[in-house]
XYZ file of C-alpha atoms in Angstrom:
440
model
C 22.501 3.706 -10.887
C 22.002 6.485 -13.400
C 19.144 8.766 -12.031
C 17.414 11.438 -14.009
C 14.419 14.048 -14.208
C 12.826 15.173 -17.463
C 11.889 18.360 -17.872
C 7.954 17.531 -17.506
C 9.210 15.812 -13.966
C 8.944 12.066 -14.738
C 12.051 10.503 -13.313
C 13.914 7.755 -15.348
C 16.191 5.529 -13.701
C 18.530 3.246 -15.592
C 20.324 0.729 -14.590
C 23.212 -1.545 -17.056
C 22.483 -5.533 -15.417
C 23.460 -8.857 -16.748
C 24.780 -10.151 -19.556
C 21.549 -11.760 -21.511
C 20.365 -9.062 -24.253
C 16.990 -8.424 -22.467
C 15.769 -5.368 -20.938
C 12.974 -4.584 -18.389
C 11.010 -1.391 -18.480
C 8.673 -0.236 -15.905
C 6.796 2.527 -14.655
C 5.173 3.210 -11.231
C 2.589 6.487 -9.750
C 2.739 6.954 -6.339
C -0.602 6.609 -5.394
C -2.338 3.083 -4.613
C -4.864 1.606 -2.853
C -4.699 4.087 0.555
C -5.603 6.997 -1.810
C -9.116 5.309 -3.025
C -12.566 7.169 -1.631
C -13.260 5.163 1.140
C -16.922 4.171 -0.673
C -15.183 3.148 -4.145
C -12.533 0.578 -2.473
C -11.292 -1.474 -4.836
C -10.998 0.620 -7.466
C -6.995 0.580 -7.815
C -6.889 -2.419 -8.737
C -10.191 -2.171 -11.243
C -7.809 0.410 -12.459
C -4.880 -1.237 -13.061
C -6.425 -4.177 -14.741
C -8.387 -2.057 -16.800
C -5.493 -0.550 -18.282
C -4.723 -2.805 -20.219
C -8.473 -3.361 -21.774
C -7.992 -0.604 -24.530
C -6.387 2.693 -25.995
C -7.244 6.015 -27.422
C -6.013 4.005 -30.514
C -7.030 0.609 -30.067
C -10.085 -1.761 -28.691
C -8.991 -4.093 -26.033
C -9.217 -6.614 -28.514
C -6.556 -4.888 -31.139
C -4.593 -3.770 -28.363
C -4.416 -7.306 -27.354
C -3.354 -8.539 -30.443
C -0.634 -5.867 -30.927
C 1.333 -6.925 -27.863
C 1.229 -10.580 -28.788
C 2.552 -10.094 -32.026
C 4.986 -8.043 -30.676
C 5.814 -10.321 -27.560
C 5.322 -8.428 -25.244
C 3.511 -8.783 -21.911
C 2.735 -6.344 -19.672
C 2.105 -7.046 -15.923
C 0.355 -4.181 -14.224
C -0.909 -4.283 -10.344
C -2.092 -1.913 -7.459
C -0.577 -1.669 -4.136
C -1.155 0.201 -1.158
C 1.371 3.044 -2.048
C 1.485 2.323 -5.682
C 0.659 1.242 -9.440
C 3.488 -0.520 -11.095
C 4.009 -2.157 -14.199
C 5.885 -3.281 -16.865
C 7.597 -5.919 -19.538
C 10.983 -7.748 -20.081
C 12.027 -8.037 -23.690
C 14.720 -8.918 -26.050
C 16.622 -5.489 -26.503
C 16.190 -5.220 -29.587
C 12.510 -4.514 -28.895
C 13.030 -1.903 -26.067
C 11.796 0.876 -28.487
C 8.520 -0.808 -29.323
C 8.298 -2.194 -26.268
C 8.601 1.158 -24.516
C 6.193 3.201 -27.246
C 3.290 0.438 -26.426
C 4.147 0.936 -22.590
C 3.596 4.977 -23.056
C 0.496 4.419 -24.756
C -1.037 1.981 -22.086
C 0.005 4.945 -19.456
C -0.823 7.816 -21.310
C -3.827 6.732 -23.623
C -6.186 3.908 -21.906
C -9.889 4.739 -22.895
C -11.356 2.547 -20.085
C -14.280 1.023 -22.168
C -17.426 0.951 -20.469
C -17.896 -2.899 -21.214
C -14.433 -3.753 -20.187
C -15.162 -1.409 -16.515
C -18.830 -3.479 -16.170
C -16.505 -6.918 -17.025
C -13.727 -6.325 -14.782
C -16.180 -5.338 -12.025
C -17.877 -8.417 -12.030
C -14.697 -10.408 -11.749
C -13.841 -8.315 -9.143
C -17.305 -9.167 -7.136
C -16.884 -12.778 -7.649
C -13.417 -13.052 -6.217
C -14.670 -11.317 -2.992
C -16.988 -13.941 -2.877
C -14.224 -16.319 -3.131
C -12.064 -14.471 -0.501
C -15.072 -14.645 1.569
C -14.998 -18.046 1.810
C -11.103 -18.693 1.928
C -10.649 -18.534 6.003
C -6.976 -17.799 4.816
C -8.113 -14.662 2.559
C -11.079 -13.871 5.632
C -8.636 -13.604 8.242
C -6.439 -10.972 6.569
C -9.231 -9.066 5.731
C -11.179 -9.214 9.483
C -7.671 -8.780 11.041
C -6.878 -5.554 9.111
C -10.103 -3.955 9.981
C -9.945 -4.840 13.730
C -5.946 -3.626 13.628
C -6.773 -0.057 12.669
C -9.014 2.660 13.971
C -12.502 3.031 11.192
C -11.756 5.810 8.506
C -7.711 4.937 8.510
C -7.465 3.670 4.633
C -5.207 0.427 5.558
C -8.456 -0.980 7.909
C -10.273 -1.465 4.742
C -9.505 -4.934 2.428
C -7.293 -3.699 -0.940
C -9.518 -5.450 -3.033
C -12.480 -3.468 -1.711
C -16.017 -5.084 -0.342
C -19.063 -6.135 -2.201
C -20.635 -2.987 -1.977
C -17.815 -0.894 -2.852
C -16.869 -2.846 -5.572
C -20.360 -2.734 -7.226
C -20.675 1.033 -7.142
C -17.656 1.730 -9.061
C -18.387 3.044 -12.688
C -16.055 4.333 -15.723
C -15.830 7.910 -14.460
C -14.855 7.095 -10.993
C -11.291 5.124 -12.703
C -11.598 8.042 -15.377
C -11.294 10.257 -12.111
C -8.839 8.373 -10.345
C -6.108 7.682 -13.215
C -6.534 11.383 -13.542
C -5.682 11.671 -9.900
C -2.725 9.551 -10.049
C -1.082 9.357 -13.745
C 1.094 12.437 -14.452
C 5.104 12.808 -14.959
C 5.128 14.311 -11.196
C 4.023 11.066 -9.393
C 5.712 8.906 -11.723
C 8.509 7.163 -12.555
C 10.210 4.907 -15.517
C 12.535 2.569 -14.382
C 14.780 0.622 -17.161
C 17.480 -1.894 -16.316
C 19.276 -4.351 -18.605
C 21.476 -4.367 -21.552
C 20.720 -0.751 -22.606
C 23.094 2.131 -21.756
C 21.771 5.263 -20.066
C 21.862 7.778 -22.512
C 20.346 5.871 -25.169
C 17.271 4.408 -22.251
C 16.895 8.273 -21.495
C 16.200 9.531 -25.262
C 14.200 6.932 -25.616
C 12.087 7.826 -22.153
C 12.544 11.622 -23.451
C 11.185 10.305 -26.664
C 8.057 8.683 -25.680
C 7.039 10.646 -22.221
C 9.033 13.899 -22.488
C 5.665 16.304 -24.383
C 3.433 14.512 -21.263
C 2.265 16.430 -19.033
C -0.851 15.932 -17.225
C -1.647 17.499 -13.710
C -2.305 15.024 -11.058
C -3.332 15.095 -7.317
C -1.513 15.121 -4.518
C -1.456 11.766 -2.246
C -4.056 10.897 0.492
C -2.819 12.548 4.115
C -3.989 10.259 6.768
C -2.989 9.741 10.674
C -2.783 6.244 11.485
C -4.533 5.185 14.765
C -5.210 1.295 16.324
C -8.667 0.308 16.610
C -8.319 -1.411 20.461
C -6.227 0.588 23.405
C -6.245 -2.755 25.388
C -5.862 -6.552 23.771
C -9.298 -7.708 22.450
C -10.148 -11.082 20.894
C -12.662 -10.823 17.583
C -13.878 -14.402 17.251
C -14.868 -14.954 13.583
C -17.363 -17.342 13.581
C -17.099 -20.114 11.146
C -19.464 -23.096 12.516
C -17.934 -26.385 11.943
C -14.329 -25.152 11.286
C -11.787 -28.353 12.145
C -9.207 -25.345 11.845
C -8.809 -21.835 12.861
C -6.581 -19.086 11.599
C -4.604 -16.959 14.097
C -4.051 -13.063 13.669
C -2.490 -10.900 16.388
C -1.639 -7.799 15.256
C -0.483 -4.122 16.327
C 0.330 -1.306 14.187
C 4.338 -1.026 12.970
C 6.060 1.196 11.274
C 6.103 3.208 8.004
C 8.971 1.964 5.612
C 10.901 4.964 5.987
C 11.165 4.651 9.645
C 14.793 4.862 10.975
C 14.737 1.657 12.621
C 13.240 -0.284 9.842
C 16.744 -2.533 9.663
C 16.882 -3.337 13.211
C 13.065 -4.411 13.342
C 13.566 -6.731 10.287
C 16.803 -8.257 12.317
C 14.380 -8.412 15.326
C 11.074 -10.221 13.373
C 13.745 -12.602 11.772
C 14.555 -13.695 15.321
C 10.586 -13.942 16.542
C 8.753 -14.940 13.006
C 10.254 -13.949 10.083
C 12.294 -17.165 8.895
C 11.736 -20.660 9.188
C 14.064 -21.060 12.413
C 12.424 -18.641 14.161
C 11.135 -18.847 17.474
C 7.636 -19.107 16.802
C 7.937 -21.406 13.869
C 9.690 -23.717 16.320
C 7.302 -23.295 19.178
C 4.181 -23.872 17.229
C 5.366 -26.325 14.686
C 8.665 -27.904 15.303
C 8.060 -28.516 19.285
C 3.993 -28.303 19.654
C 2.698 -29.714 16.324
C 0.135 -26.942 16.398
C 0.613 -25.369 13.025
C 2.336 -26.289 9.401
C 4.242 -22.890 9.523
C 4.321 -19.689 12.099
C 5.229 -16.224 10.874
C 5.175 -12.757 11.584
C 6.330 -9.977 9.579
C 5.762 -5.780 9.369
C 4.692 -4.716 6.794
C 5.879 -1.388 6.071
C 4.119 1.334 4.154
C 4.108 5.033 3.084
C 2.415 5.083 6.387
C 3.124 2.930 9.374
C 1.254 -0.466 7.980
C 0.509 -3.486 10.301
C 2.779 -6.065 12.063
C 1.031 -9.084 12.528
C 1.614 -12.964 13.483
C -0.281 -15.582 11.573
C -1.053 -18.793 11.584
C -3.117 -21.613 10.958
C -3.846 -24.304 13.722
C -6.301 -27.013 14.888
C -9.750 -26.263 16.555
C -8.727 -28.258 19.693
C -5.432 -26.377 20.254
C -6.338 -22.902 18.741
C -6.361 -21.767 22.827
C -3.038 -23.193 23.411
C -1.373 -21.767 20.332
C -2.171 -18.375 21.158
C -0.885 -18.593 24.694
C 2.644 -20.124 23.126
C 2.397 -17.017 20.379
C 1.904 -14.204 23.245
C 5.009 -15.932 25.859
C 7.243 -15.834 22.644
C 6.475 -12.279 22.025
C 6.811 -11.612 25.932
C 9.557 -13.248 26.118
C 11.589 -11.467 23.309
C 9.691 -8.146 24.400
C 11.490 -8.597 28.004
C 14.415 -10.405 27.673
C 15.933 -9.667 23.770
C 17.722 -11.781 21.659
C 20.738 -13.546 22.105
C 23.756 -12.441 20.505
C 23.848 -16.156 18.286
C 20.481 -15.240 17.022
C 21.136 -11.582 16.023
C 23.849 -13.040 13.935
C 22.189 -15.231 12.149
C 19.073 -12.806 11.336
C 21.708 -10.584 10.043
C 23.553 -12.978 8.044
C 19.989 -14.353 6.362
C 18.423 -10.866 5.751
C 22.151 -9.768 4.101
C 22.726 -13.214 2.369
C 19.449 -13.445 0.467
C 19.646 -10.265 -1.292
C 21.894 -11.041 -3.880
C 18.842 -13.875 -4.911
C 16.577 -11.257 -4.595
C 18.312 -9.510 -7.420
C 19.080 -12.071 -9.989
C 17.139 -11.030 -12.563
C 16.661 -7.591 -14.882
C 12.820 -7.799 -13.190
C 14.100 -8.235 -9.875
C 16.273 -5.228 -9.980
C 13.810 -2.890 -11.728
C 11.102 -3.635 -9.069
C 13.762 -2.783 -6.039
C 14.301 -0.111 -7.757
C 10.812 1.148 -8.373
C 10.228 0.465 -4.429
C 13.324 2.950 -3.785
C 11.570 5.991 -5.894
C 8.017 4.785 -4.000
C 9.235 5.714 -0.820
C 12.106 8.217 -1.376
C 15.039 5.850 -1.137
C 18.378 7.334 -1.635
C 20.351 6.117 -4.606
C 22.831 4.475 -2.717
C 19.965 2.010 -0.470
C 20.518 -1.263 -2.218
C 24.585 -0.647 -2.695
C 24.609 0.168 1.357
C 22.016 -2.258 2.073
C 24.236 -5.206 3.559
C 26.607 -3.137 5.717
C 23.610 -1.335 7.287
C 21.932 -4.838 7.994
C 25.289 -5.781 9.294
C 25.919 -3.012 11.628
C 22.515 -3.856 13.695
C 23.525 -4.725 17.081
C 21.716 -6.869 19.643
C 21.274 -4.014 21.480
C 19.610 -2.577 18.814
C 17.383 -5.535 18.293
C 16.113 -5.938 22.581
C 15.747 -1.904 22.158
C 13.171 -2.140 18.790
C 12.050 -5.546 20.670
C 10.377 -3.108 24.573
C 9.283 -0.516 21.433
C 7.303 -2.219 18.605
C 5.943 -5.745 20.857
C 3.103 -4.538 23.089
C 1.000 -7.431 23.844
C -1.092 -5.553 26.095
C -2.906 -3.800 22.968
C -2.730 -6.887 20.420
C -6.000 -6.972 17.911
C -6.095 -10.588 18.010
C -8.393 -12.261 15.390
C -9.594 -16.171 15.259
C -11.480 -16.977 12.397
C -12.924 -20.098 13.392
C -15.585 -22.017 15.036
C -16.638 -20.315 17.701
C -18.479 -22.696 20.122
C -15.477 -24.818 20.170
C -12.949 -22.437 20.701
C -14.633 -19.391 22.970
C -14.875 -20.914 26.132
C -11.433 -21.779 25.955
C -9.812 -18.744 24.593
C -12.108 -16.783 27.198
C -9.960 -19.118 30.067
C -6.810 -17.699 28.838
C -8.195 -13.839 30.190
C -6.224 -11.612 27.767
C -8.680 -9.430 27.180
C -12.484 -8.690 26.107
C -13.600 -11.429 23.319
C -16.130 -10.064 20.999
C -17.939 -12.578 18.158
C -18.037 -11.239 14.734
C -20.159 -12.421 11.713
C -17.977 -13.931 9.260
C -20.973 -12.311 6.842
C -19.875 -8.874 8.144
C -18.515 -6.810 5.918
C -17.988 -3.931 8.189
C -20.189 -1.479 6.029
C -20.191 0.897 8.061
C -16.724 1.383 7.992
C -16.382 1.907 4.667
C -19.018 4.355 3.674
C -17.325 7.874 2.701
């Protein structure tokens, strides 16, 4: 990997990889959904779509025609901590593709009619999310995990209230705060020499000199200080969506890999304890998983499953039993060895294409990881001991302060859940978007 910084602050990361004559070129900016104004939640996703809707040189149709004629497909997306986009092209078209990428990143025009179109499409998508129990459970559980005003508690796609308020001026202002060389990196991977790639980057981006704002700084606090059940009522549901959540860790946390190993034992793989109990032994679900969503600031820890209405309380009981068992007794040596082998072994499968490696390197830039992160990754995973995994299980699994979200038929499941005596049970209207939490 070759890393350099242009005079304007733009980082250029180049890796030569693969036997095929293709090159992936990606850009990444270190601002995303978490940096939105609360009253404009959904703005980062709108901006990511609007980048392909016209530039100062071409309108939306002309830009689409130019990209299609050149065989260039741009993919842009907004995550909690970043906006990332790029393309993969034959090596002989790299210069042309990088020029188009620079035009899209540096000269977006955000036409008024395109802003309206994207906003309407986001509104329609939000309506669909409210009807989908799985999406509803994910959005509701985020809201109940984090204290009001913590950005991670908002739906990443926004709400109907916040998206309907987005205007072109909001898009332009967010773009100006996020897109500039000081917050950005250009990642180039494939059949190309580092010197050639850096020279091309300097030609297309070397005179980019926009000033940008700083990423939002915020503390992450939980919404509840003792285990609480939030029962989101969907009368007539034949299944319940379960989410058992807490606050996890930030991506740069020194225990991140130990936590990954511990979580793989709990619910990060098909043979994990949660799946073996809820799916294989009891037949409650087609699959149960857990995970730590590590972000710039501590993201959520979550256990998730869809279970039959009649076994909702039993599934909750068994999931919490597995959490307590792992926290109190720790994993076995055999479980930790299997988890280490699994995590280390899938890395090559995740780096088979130039696009996959470019995405990984963009992630290293976003979270400030060292240049040798990938080169040392497998050794560091294999160095996690059973004692390390047991320690982080004791520290990070806190069943006494879980936010438990259940989306299902409250009339059919409430009494059985209350009989578990997990904590207070609050009934929530499925149509409630939590507008008071999103205001601002």
